[in-house]
Amino acid sequence: MDWPGIWAGIVGFATIFATPLTVLAIIVGAIVLRWILLRIIKRVVNRVVTGVKKKHQVDDTRELSASPLAAVRVVQRTRSLGSVFGNAVTGIIVIVAVLLILYTVIPNATGAFALITAAVGAGLGFGAQNIVKDVLNGIFIVGEDQLGIGDVVDLGLATGVVEDVGIRVTQVRDVNGTL
């Protein structure tokens, strides 16, 4: 038997399919990592929500341990922040996977790609300042529990009862019923 010839054939075969297999491994790894991290986030959110609901159940003396409004606000805040973390995880994993795939397919293009990405990032940063500012403010509003469903607020242009609080949008209904 010609063992050096057999090994040379195996190495040649592996060399031909190395790039597609590496790209496939990156994609599968990214999907599995995203699934695991989203499960962890979902489990933490569900654990907090379940804990709030258990704590808020009526005991033998028929007294409530906490305000129903406080429990609703904790649940809403936890779900909103869980959604933000889930979207952030997905975005980061997609960006890293795309960069790894580009580096695998075209190893010498990463320097030029970094320059183009910096220019596009700067342009988007200046163009999307208000969106980024709104999202960051929304995270702080939800995280610090500055306002919640059922609160009466005066926002300058609108005064009314808060119906929904999200990261980007807060819905307020005024006394005339306008949302």
Short mmCIF file of N, CA and C in Angstrom, two decimals:
data_model
loop_
_atom_site.label_atom_id
_atom_site.label_comp_id
_atom_site.label_asym_id
_atom_site.label_seq_id
_atom_site.Cartn_x
_atom_site.Cartn_y
_atom_site.Cartn_z
N MET A 1 0.82 -1.19 0.00
CA MET A 1 0.00 0.00 0.00
C MET A 1 0.87 1.25 0.00
N ASP A 2 0.34 2.26 -0.64
CA ASP A 2 1.05 3.53 -0.74
C ASP A 2 0.47 4.51 0.28
N TRP A 3 0.89 4.38 1.56
CA TRP A 3 0.34 5.22 2.63
C TRP A 3 0.62 6.70 2.43
N PRO A 4 1.79 7.09 2.01
CA PRO A 4 1.99 8.54 1.77
C PRO A 4 1.05 9.09 0.70
N GLY A 5 0.73 8.30 -0.31
CA GLY A 5 -0.20 8.73 -1.35
C GLY A 5 -1.62 8.86 -0.81
N ILE A 6 -2.02 7.92 0.06
CA ILE A 6 -3.36 7.97 0.66
C ILE A 6 -3.50 9.20 1.55
N TRP A 7 -2.48 9.44 2.39
CA TRP A 7 -2.53 10.62 3.27
C TRP A 7 -2.50 11.92 2.47
N ALA A 8 -1.75 11.93 1.39
CA ALA A 8 -1.73 13.12 0.53
C ALA A 8 -3.10 13.37 -0.08
N GLY A 9 -3.80 12.29 -0.46
CA GLY A 9 -5.16 12.44 -0.99
C GLY A 9 -6.14 12.96 0.04
N ILE A 10 -6.02 12.47 1.29
CA ILE A 10 -6.90 12.95 2.37
C ILE A 10 -6.64 14.41 2.67
N VAL A 11 -5.36 14.79 2.74
CA VAL A 11 -5.02 16.19 3.01
C VAL A 11 -5.50 17.08 1.86
N GLY A 12 -5.34 16.61 0.62
CA GLY A 12 -5.83 17.39 -0.53
C GLY A 12 -7.33 17.55 -0.50
N PHE A 13 -8.04 16.49 -0.14
CA PHE A 13 -9.50 16.55 -0.04
C PHE A 13 -9.93 17.52 1.06
N ALA A 14 -9.24 17.45 2.22
CA ALA A 14 -9.57 18.35 3.34
C ALA A 14 -9.26 19.79 2.98
N THR A 15 -8.21 20.02 2.21
CA THR A 15 -7.85 21.38 1.82
C THR A 15 -8.90 21.99 0.91
N ILE A 16 -9.45 21.17 0.02
CA ILE A 16 -10.47 21.68 -0.91
C ILE A 16 -11.72 22.12 -0.15
N PHE A 17 -12.13 21.34 0.85
CA PHE A 17 -13.38 21.64 1.55
C PHE A 17 -13.17 22.33 2.89
N ALA A 18 -11.97 22.82 3.17
CA ALA A 18 -11.69 23.46 4.46
C ALA A 18 -12.50 24.74 4.62
N THR A 19 -12.51 25.58 3.62
CA THR A 19 -13.23 26.86 3.73
C THR A 19 -14.74 26.66 3.86
N PRO A 20 -15.39 25.87 3.02
CA PRO A 20 -16.84 25.68 3.21
C PRO A 20 -17.18 25.03 4.55
N LEU A 21 -16.36 24.08 5.00
CA LEU A 21 -16.62 23.46 6.30
C LEU A 21 -16.43 24.44 7.45
N THR A 22 -15.45 25.31 7.33
CA THR A 22 -15.23 26.33 8.36
C THR A 22 -16.40 27.31 8.41
N VAL A 23 -16.87 27.73 7.24
CA VAL A 23 -18.02 28.64 7.19
C VAL A 23 -19.25 27.96 7.78
N LEU A 24 -19.46 26.71 7.43
CA LEU A 24 -20.60 25.97 7.99
C LEU A 24 -20.48 25.83 9.51
N ALA A 25 -19.27 25.57 9.98
CA ALA A 25 -19.06 25.45 11.43
C ALA A 25 -19.32 26.78 12.13
N ILE A 26 -18.93 27.89 11.52
CA ILE A 26 -19.19 29.21 12.11
C ILE A 26 -20.69 29.47 12.19
N ILE A 27 -21.41 29.16 11.12
CA ILE A 27 -22.86 29.39 11.10
C ILE A 27 -23.56 28.51 12.15
N VAL A 28 -23.21 27.25 12.18
CA VAL A 28 -23.83 26.34 13.16
C VAL A 28 -23.48 26.77 14.58
N GLY A 29 -22.21 27.15 14.80
CA GLY A 29 -21.80 27.61 16.13
C GLY A 29 -22.55 28.86 16.55
N ALA A 30 -22.74 29.79 15.62
CA ALA A 30 -23.47 31.02 15.94
C ALA A 30 -24.93 30.72 16.28
N ILE A 31 -25.55 29.82 15.53
CA ILE A 31 -26.95 29.47 15.80
C ILE A 31 -27.08 28.79 17.15
N VAL A 32 -26.17 27.87 17.45
CA VAL A 32 -26.23 27.16 18.74
C VAL A 32 -25.97 28.13 19.90
N LEU A 33 -24.97 29.00 19.74
CA LEU A 33 -24.66 29.97 20.81
C LEU A 33 -25.83 30.92 21.04
N ARG A 34 -26.45 31.39 19.95
CA ARG A 34 -27.62 32.27 20.09
C ARG A 34 -28.76 31.56 20.80
N TRP A 35 -29.00 30.31 20.42
CA TRP A 35 -30.09 29.54 21.04
C TRP A 35 -29.83 29.37 22.54
N ILE A 36 -28.59 29.04 22.90
CA ILE A 36 -28.26 28.84 24.32
C ILE A 36 -28.43 30.15 25.10
N LEU A 37 -27.90 31.24 24.56
CA LEU A 37 -27.98 32.52 25.29
C LEU A 37 -29.43 33.02 25.39
N LEU A 38 -30.22 32.84 24.34
CA LEU A 38 -31.62 33.25 24.41
C LEU A 38 -32.40 32.40 25.41
N ARG A 39 -32.07 31.11 25.49
CA ARG A 39 -32.71 30.24 26.51
C ARG A 39 -32.36 30.71 27.91
N ILE A 40 -31.10 31.09 28.13
CA ILE A 40 -30.69 31.58 29.44
C ILE A 40 -31.43 32.86 29.78
N ILE A 41 -31.51 33.79 28.84
CA ILE A 41 -32.23 35.05 29.09
C ILE A 41 -33.70 34.77 29.37
N LYS A 42 -34.32 33.90 28.56
CA LYS A 42 -35.73 33.57 28.76
C LYS A 42 -35.95 32.92 30.12
N ARG A 43 -35.04 32.03 30.51
CA ARG A 43 -35.17 31.35 31.81
C ARG A 43 -35.06 32.35 32.96
N VAL A 44 -34.13 33.30 32.87
CA VAL A 44 -33.98 34.30 33.93
C VAL A 44 -35.23 35.18 34.00
N VAL A 45 -35.73 35.62 32.83
CA VAL A 45 -36.94 36.45 32.82
C VAL A 45 -38.11 35.68 33.41
N ASN A 46 -38.29 34.43 33.00
CA ASN A 46 -39.40 33.63 33.53
C ASN A 46 -39.26 33.39 35.02
N ARG A 47 -38.03 33.20 35.49
CA ARG A 47 -37.82 32.99 36.92
C ARG A 47 -38.19 34.24 37.73
N VAL A 48 -37.83 35.41 37.21
CA VAL A 48 -38.19 36.65 37.90
C VAL A 48 -39.70 36.83 37.90
N VAL A 49 -40.33 36.61 36.73
CA VAL A 49 -41.79 36.78 36.62
C VAL A 49 -42.50 35.78 37.53
N THR A 50 -42.06 34.54 37.54
CA THR A 50 -42.69 33.52 38.40
C THR A 50 -42.50 33.88 39.87
N GLY A 51 -41.32 34.37 40.22
CA GLY A 51 -41.07 34.77 41.60
C GLY A 51 -41.98 35.91 42.04
N VAL A 52 -42.19 36.86 41.16
CA VAL A 52 -43.08 37.98 41.48
C VAL A 52 -44.51 37.48 41.65
N LYS A 53 -44.93 36.58 40.77
CA LYS A 53 -46.31 36.07 40.85
C LYS A 53 -46.51 35.23 42.11
N LYS A 54 -45.52 34.40 42.46
CA LYS A 54 -45.64 33.60 43.69
C LYS A 54 -45.67 34.48 44.92
N LYS A 55 -44.84 35.50 44.91
CA LYS A 55 -44.75 36.41 46.05
C LYS A 55 -46.05 37.20 46.20
N HIS A 56 -46.73 37.41 45.08
CA HIS A 56 -47.92 38.25 45.09
C HIS A 56 -49.20 37.46 45.32
N GLN A 57 -49.12 36.13 45.38
CA GLN A 57 -50.33 35.33 45.59
C GLN A 57 -50.92 35.60 46.97
N VAL A 58 -52.22 35.36 47.06
CA VAL A 58 -52.92 35.58 48.32
C VAL A 58 -52.58 34.43 49.28
N ASP A 59 -52.20 34.78 50.51
CA ASP A 59 -51.88 33.74 51.50
C ASP A 59 -53.12 33.39 52.32
N ASP A 60 -52.95 32.62 53.40
CA ASP A 60 -54.08 32.13 54.21
C ASP A 60 -54.85 33.25 54.90
N THR A 61 -54.19 34.35 55.20
CA THR A 61 -54.87 35.45 55.89
C THR A 61 -55.61 36.37 54.92
N ARG A 62 -55.55 36.04 53.62
CA ARG A 62 -56.24 36.81 52.57
C ARG A 62 -55.73 38.24 52.47
N GLU A 63 -54.45 38.42 52.74
CA GLU A 63 -53.85 39.74 52.57
C GLU A 63 -52.84 39.68 51.44
N LEU A 64 -52.74 40.75 50.71
CA LEU A 64 -51.77 40.82 49.63
C LEU A 64 -50.43 41.24 50.21
N SER A 65 -49.37 40.58 49.76
CA SER A 65 -48.05 40.90 50.29
C SER A 65 -47.47 42.16 49.66
N ALA A 66 -47.93 42.55 48.48
CA ALA A 66 -47.42 43.74 47.82
C ALA A 66 -48.51 44.32 46.93
N SER A 67 -48.27 45.52 46.46
CA SER A 67 -49.22 46.18 45.59
C SER A 67 -49.28 45.47 44.25
N PRO A 68 -50.49 45.26 43.70
CA PRO A 68 -50.60 44.64 42.38
C PRO A 68 -49.92 45.47 41.30
N LEU A 69 -49.97 46.79 41.44
CA LEU A 69 -49.33 47.66 40.46
C LEU A 69 -47.82 47.49 40.48
N ALA A 70 -47.24 47.33 41.67
CA ALA A 70 -45.80 47.12 41.77
C ALA A 70 -45.40 45.81 41.10
N ALA A 71 -46.20 44.78 41.28
CA ALA A 71 -45.90 43.48 40.66
C ALA A 71 -45.97 43.58 39.14
N VAL A 72 -46.98 44.28 38.63
CA VAL A 72 -47.11 44.44 37.17
C VAL A 72 -45.92 45.21 36.62
N ARG A 73 -45.46 46.21 37.36
CA ARG A 73 -44.33 47.00 36.89
C ARG A 73 -43.04 46.19 36.87
N VAL A 74 -42.84 45.33 37.85
CA VAL A 74 -41.65 44.49 37.87
C VAL A 74 -41.69 43.51 36.70
N VAL A 75 -42.84 42.91 36.46
CA VAL A 75 -42.97 41.96 35.35
C VAL A 75 -42.73 42.67 34.02
N GLN A 76 -43.33 43.83 33.84
CA GLN A 76 -43.17 44.57 32.60
C GLN A 76 -41.71 44.99 32.40
N ARG A 77 -41.07 45.47 33.44
CA ARG A 77 -39.68 45.90 33.35
C ARG A 77 -38.77 44.71 33.01
N THR A 78 -39.02 43.59 33.64
CA THR A 78 -38.20 42.40 33.40
C THR A 78 -38.36 41.92 31.96
N ARG A 79 -39.57 41.89 31.46
CA ARG A 79 -39.80 41.43 30.09
C ARG A 79 -39.19 42.40 29.07
N SER A 80 -39.29 43.70 29.33
CA SER A 80 -38.70 44.68 28.41
C SER A 80 -37.18 44.54 28.37
N LEU A 81 -36.55 44.44 29.53
CA LEU A 81 -35.10 44.31 29.56
C LEU A 81 -34.66 42.97 28.97
N GLY A 82 -35.45 41.91 29.17
CA GLY A 82 -35.14 40.62 28.56
C GLY A 82 -35.18 40.70 27.05
N SER A 83 -36.15 41.43 26.52
CA SER A 83 -36.25 41.62 25.08
C SER A 83 -35.04 42.39 24.54
N VAL A 84 -34.63 43.43 25.27
CA VAL A 84 -33.47 44.21 24.85
C VAL A 84 -32.21 43.34 24.85
N PHE A 85 -32.02 42.56 25.91
CA PHE A 85 -30.84 41.70 25.98
C PHE A 85 -30.87 40.64 24.88
N GLY A 86 -32.04 40.09 24.59
CA GLY A 86 -32.15 39.10 23.52
C GLY A 86 -31.79 39.69 22.16
N ASN A 87 -32.28 40.89 21.88
CA ASN A 87 -31.95 41.54 20.61
C ASN A 87 -30.47 41.90 20.55
N ALA A 88 -29.89 42.33 21.67
CA ALA A 88 -28.46 42.66 21.69
C ALA A 88 -27.61 41.41 21.44
N VAL A 89 -27.98 40.30 22.07
CA VAL A 89 -27.25 39.04 21.86
C VAL A 89 -27.31 38.63 20.40
N THR A 90 -28.50 38.69 19.80
CA THR A 90 -28.65 38.32 18.40
C THR A 90 -27.80 39.22 17.50
N GLY A 91 -27.85 40.50 17.73
CA GLY A 91 -27.06 41.44 16.91
C GLY A 91 -25.56 41.21 17.02
N ILE A 92 -25.08 41.03 18.23
CA ILE A 92 -23.64 40.82 18.44
C ILE A 92 -23.19 39.52 17.80
N ILE A 93 -23.96 38.45 17.97
CA ILE A 93 -23.59 37.16 17.39
C ILE A 93 -23.59 37.22 15.87
N VAL A 94 -24.56 37.88 15.27
CA VAL A 94 -24.61 37.99 13.81
C VAL A 94 -23.40 38.78 13.30
N ILE A 95 -23.08 39.88 13.95
CA ILE A 95 -21.94 40.69 13.50
C ILE A 95 -20.63 39.90 13.61
N VAL A 96 -20.43 39.23 14.73
CA VAL A 96 -19.20 38.45 14.91
C VAL A 96 -19.15 37.30 13.89
N ALA A 97 -20.27 36.63 13.66
CA ALA A 97 -20.28 35.52 12.69
C ALA A 97 -19.98 36.02 11.28
N VAL A 98 -20.55 37.14 10.89
CA VAL A 98 -20.29 37.69 9.56
C VAL A 98 -18.81 38.07 9.41
N LEU A 99 -18.24 38.68 10.45
CA LEU A 99 -16.83 39.04 10.38
C LEU A 99 -15.94 37.80 10.31
N LEU A 100 -16.27 36.77 11.07
CA LEU A 100 -15.49 35.53 11.01
C LEU A 100 -15.60 34.86 9.64
N ILE A 101 -16.79 34.88 9.07
CA ILE A 101 -16.97 34.29 7.74
C ILE A 101 -16.19 35.08 6.69
N LEU A 102 -16.24 36.41 6.77
CA LEU A 102 -15.46 37.22 5.83
C LEU A 102 -13.97 36.96 5.98
N TYR A 103 -13.51 36.84 7.22
CA TYR A 103 -12.09 36.57 7.44
C TYR A 103 -11.72 35.18 6.91
N THR A 104 -12.62 34.23 7.01
CA THR A 104 -12.35 32.88 6.51
C THR A 104 -12.32 32.84 4.98
N VAL A 105 -13.26 33.52 4.36
CA VAL A 105 -13.36 33.48 2.90
C VAL A 105 -12.30 34.37 2.24
N ILE A 106 -12.14 35.58 2.75
CA ILE A 106 -11.19 36.54 2.18
C ILE A 106 -10.31 37.06 3.31
N PRO A 107 -9.23 36.35 3.67
CA PRO A 107 -8.43 36.73 4.83
C PRO A 107 -7.76 38.09 4.71
N ASN A 108 -7.42 38.53 3.52
CA ASN A 108 -6.70 39.79 3.36
C ASN A 108 -7.62 41.01 3.29
N ALA A 109 -8.91 40.81 3.24
CA ALA A 109 -9.85 41.92 3.08
C ALA A 109 -10.30 42.52 4.41
N THR A 110 -9.88 41.95 5.53
CA THR A 110 -10.39 42.45 6.82
C THR A 110 -9.90 43.85 7.13
N GLY A 111 -8.69 44.22 6.70
CA GLY A 111 -8.18 45.57 6.94
C GLY A 111 -9.02 46.61 6.21
N ALA A 112 -9.28 46.36 4.93
CA ALA A 112 -10.11 47.28 4.15
C ALA A 112 -11.54 47.28 4.67
N PHE A 113 -12.01 46.10 5.07
CA PHE A 113 -13.37 46.01 5.61
C PHE A 113 -13.50 46.80 6.90
N ALA A 114 -12.45 46.78 7.73
CA ALA A 114 -12.48 47.54 8.98
C ALA A 114 -12.56 49.04 8.70
N LEU A 115 -11.85 49.50 7.70
CA LEU A 115 -11.89 50.92 7.34
C LEU A 115 -13.28 51.32 6.83
N ILE A 116 -13.85 50.50 5.97
CA ILE A 116 -15.19 50.79 5.44
C ILE A 116 -16.22 50.74 6.57
N THR A 117 -16.09 49.76 7.45
CA THR A 117 -17.02 49.63 8.57
C THR A 117 -16.95 50.84 9.49
N ALA A 118 -15.74 51.33 9.73
CA ALA A 118 -15.59 52.52 10.57
C ALA A 118 -16.27 53.73 9.94
N ALA A 119 -16.10 53.89 8.63
CA ALA A 119 -16.74 55.02 7.95
C ALA A 119 -18.26 54.91 7.98
N VAL A 120 -18.77 53.71 7.68
CA VAL A 120 -20.22 53.50 7.72
C VAL A 120 -20.75 53.67 9.14
N GLY A 121 -20.02 53.16 10.12
CA GLY A 121 -20.42 53.29 11.52
C GLY A 121 -20.48 54.74 11.96
N ALA A 122 -19.50 55.53 11.54
CA ALA A 122 -19.51 56.96 11.89
C ALA A 122 -20.71 57.65 11.24
N GLY A 123 -20.98 57.33 9.98
CA GLY A 123 -22.14 57.93 9.30
C GLY A 123 -23.45 57.56 9.96
N LEU A 124 -23.59 56.28 10.29
CA LEU A 124 -24.81 55.85 10.97
C LEU A 124 -24.90 56.44 12.38
N GLY A 125 -23.75 56.56 13.03
CA GLY A 125 -23.74 57.13 14.38
C GLY A 125 -24.25 58.56 14.39
N PHE A 126 -23.81 59.35 13.42
CA PHE A 126 -24.30 60.73 13.35
C PHE A 126 -25.75 60.78 12.90
N GLY A 127 -26.12 59.92 11.97
CA GLY A 127 -27.49 59.92 11.44
C GLY A 127 -28.51 59.34 12.40
N ALA A 128 -28.08 58.42 13.24
CA ALA A 128 -29.02 57.73 14.13
C ALA A 128 -28.86 58.14 15.59
N GLN A 129 -28.32 59.33 15.80
CA GLN A 129 -28.10 59.80 17.16
C GLN A 129 -29.38 59.82 17.98
N ASN A 130 -30.46 60.30 17.38
CA ASN A 130 -31.71 60.40 18.13
C ASN A 130 -32.27 59.02 18.48
N ILE A 131 -32.13 58.06 17.56
CA ILE A 131 -32.62 56.71 17.84
C ILE A 131 -31.83 56.09 18.97
N VAL A 132 -30.51 56.21 18.90
CA VAL A 132 -29.65 55.65 19.95
C VAL A 132 -29.94 56.34 21.28
N LYS A 133 -30.11 57.65 21.25
CA LYS A 133 -30.42 58.40 22.47
C LYS A 133 -31.77 57.96 23.05
N ASP A 134 -32.77 57.76 22.19
CA ASP A 134 -34.08 57.31 22.65
C ASP A 134 -34.01 55.92 23.27
N VAL A 135 -33.25 55.02 22.63
CA VAL A 135 -33.14 53.66 23.15
C VAL A 135 -32.43 53.66 24.51
N LEU A 136 -31.33 54.41 24.61
CA LEU A 136 -30.62 54.48 25.90
C LEU A 136 -31.50 55.10 26.98
N ASN A 137 -32.21 56.17 26.64
CA ASN A 137 -33.13 56.77 27.61
C ASN A 137 -34.23 55.79 28.01
N GLY A 138 -34.74 55.04 27.03
CA GLY A 138 -35.77 54.04 27.32
C GLY A 138 -35.27 52.95 28.25
N ILE A 139 -34.03 52.51 28.04
CA ILE A 139 -33.46 51.49 28.93
C ILE A 139 -33.36 52.03 30.35
N PHE A 140 -32.94 53.29 30.49
CA PHE A 140 -32.85 53.88 31.83
C PHE A 140 -34.23 54.08 32.45
N ILE A 141 -35.20 54.49 31.66
CA ILE A 141 -36.56 54.68 32.19
C ILE A 141 -37.13 53.36 32.68
N VAL A 142 -36.96 52.30 31.88
CA VAL A 142 -37.48 50.99 32.28
C VAL A 142 -36.68 50.42 33.43
N GLY A 143 -35.35 50.51 33.34
CA GLY A 143 -34.50 49.93 34.36
C GLY A 143 -34.64 50.59 35.73
N GLU A 144 -34.81 51.89 35.74
CA GLU A 144 -34.95 52.63 37.00
C GLU A 144 -36.40 52.74 37.46
N ASP A 145 -37.33 52.23 36.66
CA ASP A 145 -38.76 52.26 36.99
C ASP A 145 -39.23 53.69 37.26
N GLN A 146 -38.88 54.60 36.35
CA GLN A 146 -39.24 56.00 36.51
C GLN A 146 -40.73 56.23 36.30
N LEU A 147 -41.33 55.47 35.41
CA LEU A 147 -42.78 55.53 35.23
C LEU A 147 -43.26 54.17 34.80
N GLY A 148 -44.53 53.90 35.05
CA GLY A 148 -45.09 52.60 34.72
C GLY A 148 -46.54 52.71 34.32
N ILE A 149 -47.13 51.58 33.97
CA ILE A 149 -48.52 51.53 33.55
C ILE A 149 -49.41 52.01 34.69
N GLY A 150 -50.32 52.90 34.35
CA GLY A 150 -51.25 53.41 35.35
C GLY A 150 -50.83 54.74 35.95
N ASP A 151 -49.59 55.16 35.74
CA ASP A 151 -49.13 56.44 36.28
C ASP A 151 -49.75 57.59 35.49
N VAL A 152 -50.06 58.67 36.17
CA VAL A 152 -50.52 59.89 35.52
C VAL A 152 -49.29 60.78 35.33
N VAL A 153 -49.02 61.14 34.08
CA VAL A 153 -47.81 61.90 33.77
C VAL A 153 -48.14 63.15 32.99
N ASP A 154 -47.26 64.15 33.14
CA ASP A 154 -47.33 65.38 32.36
C ASP A 154 -46.03 65.47 31.58
N LEU A 155 -46.09 65.22 30.27
CA LEU A 155 -44.90 65.19 29.43
C LEU A 155 -44.72 66.47 28.63
N GLY A 156 -45.39 67.52 29.01
CA GLY A 156 -45.29 68.78 28.28
C GLY A 156 -46.37 68.85 27.21
N LEU A 157 -46.15 68.14 26.10
CA LEU A 157 -47.13 68.12 25.02
C LEU A 157 -48.30 67.21 25.31
N ALA A 158 -48.11 66.22 26.16
CA ALA A 158 -49.16 65.25 26.46
C ALA A 158 -49.26 65.06 27.97
N THR A 159 -50.50 64.97 28.44
CA THR A 159 -50.76 64.68 29.84
C THR A 159 -51.82 63.59 29.87
N GLY A 160 -51.58 62.56 30.67
CA GLY A 160 -52.55 61.49 30.74
C GLY A 160 -52.02 60.30 31.51
N VAL A 161 -52.66 59.14 31.27
CA VAL A 161 -52.34 57.91 31.98
C VAL A 161 -51.45 57.05 31.07
N VAL A 162 -50.38 56.52 31.63
CA VAL A 162 -49.46 55.66 30.87
C VAL A 162 -50.15 54.32 30.63
N GLU A 163 -50.23 53.91 29.34
CA GLU A 163 -50.83 52.63 28.99
C GLU A 163 -49.80 51.56 28.71
N ASP A 164 -48.64 51.96 28.17
CA ASP A 164 -47.60 50.98 27.85
C ASP A 164 -46.26 51.67 27.90
N VAL A 165 -45.27 50.98 28.46
CA VAL A 165 -43.92 51.51 28.53
C VAL A 165 -43.01 50.53 27.81
N GLY A 166 -42.32 51.04 26.81
CA GLY A 166 -41.35 50.22 26.09
C GLY A 166 -40.00 50.90 26.10
N ILE A 167 -39.06 50.29 25.42
CA ILE A 167 -37.73 50.85 25.37
C ILE A 167 -37.69 52.10 24.49
N ARG A 168 -38.41 52.08 23.39
CA ARG A 168 -38.37 53.20 22.45
C ARG A 168 -39.61 54.08 22.55
N VAL A 169 -40.76 53.50 22.89
CA VAL A 169 -42.03 54.24 22.87
C VAL A 169 -42.78 54.05 24.18
N THR A 170 -43.33 55.15 24.69
CA THR A 170 -44.23 55.10 25.85
C THR A 170 -45.58 55.63 25.39
N GLN A 171 -46.64 54.86 25.62
CA GLN A 171 -47.97 55.26 25.18
C GLN A 171 -48.73 55.90 26.33
N VAL A 172 -49.23 57.11 26.08
CA VAL A 172 -49.97 57.86 27.09
C VAL A 172 -51.33 58.23 26.49
N ARG A 173 -52.41 57.96 27.24
CA ARG A 173 -53.76 58.30 26.79
C ARG A 173 -54.26 59.48 27.63
N ASP A 174 -54.67 60.56 26.94
CA ASP A 174 -55.14 61.73 27.67
C ASP A 174 -56.60 61.58 28.07
N VAL A 175 -57.15 62.60 28.72
CA VAL A 175 -58.52 62.53 29.24
C VAL A 175 -59.55 62.45 28.13
N ASN A 176 -59.21 62.89 26.90
CA ASN A 176 -60.11 62.82 25.77
C ASN A 176 -60.07 61.47 25.07
N GLY A 177 -59.17 60.60 25.50
CA GLY A 177 -59.06 59.28 24.89
C GLY A 177 -58.05 59.19 23.77
N THR A 178 -57.32 60.28 23.53
CA THR A 178 -56.32 60.29 22.47
C THR A 178 -55.06 59.58 22.94
N LEU A 179 -54.56 58.68 22.11
CA LEU A 179 -53.35 57.93 22.45
C LEU A 179 -52.14 58.66 21.94
#
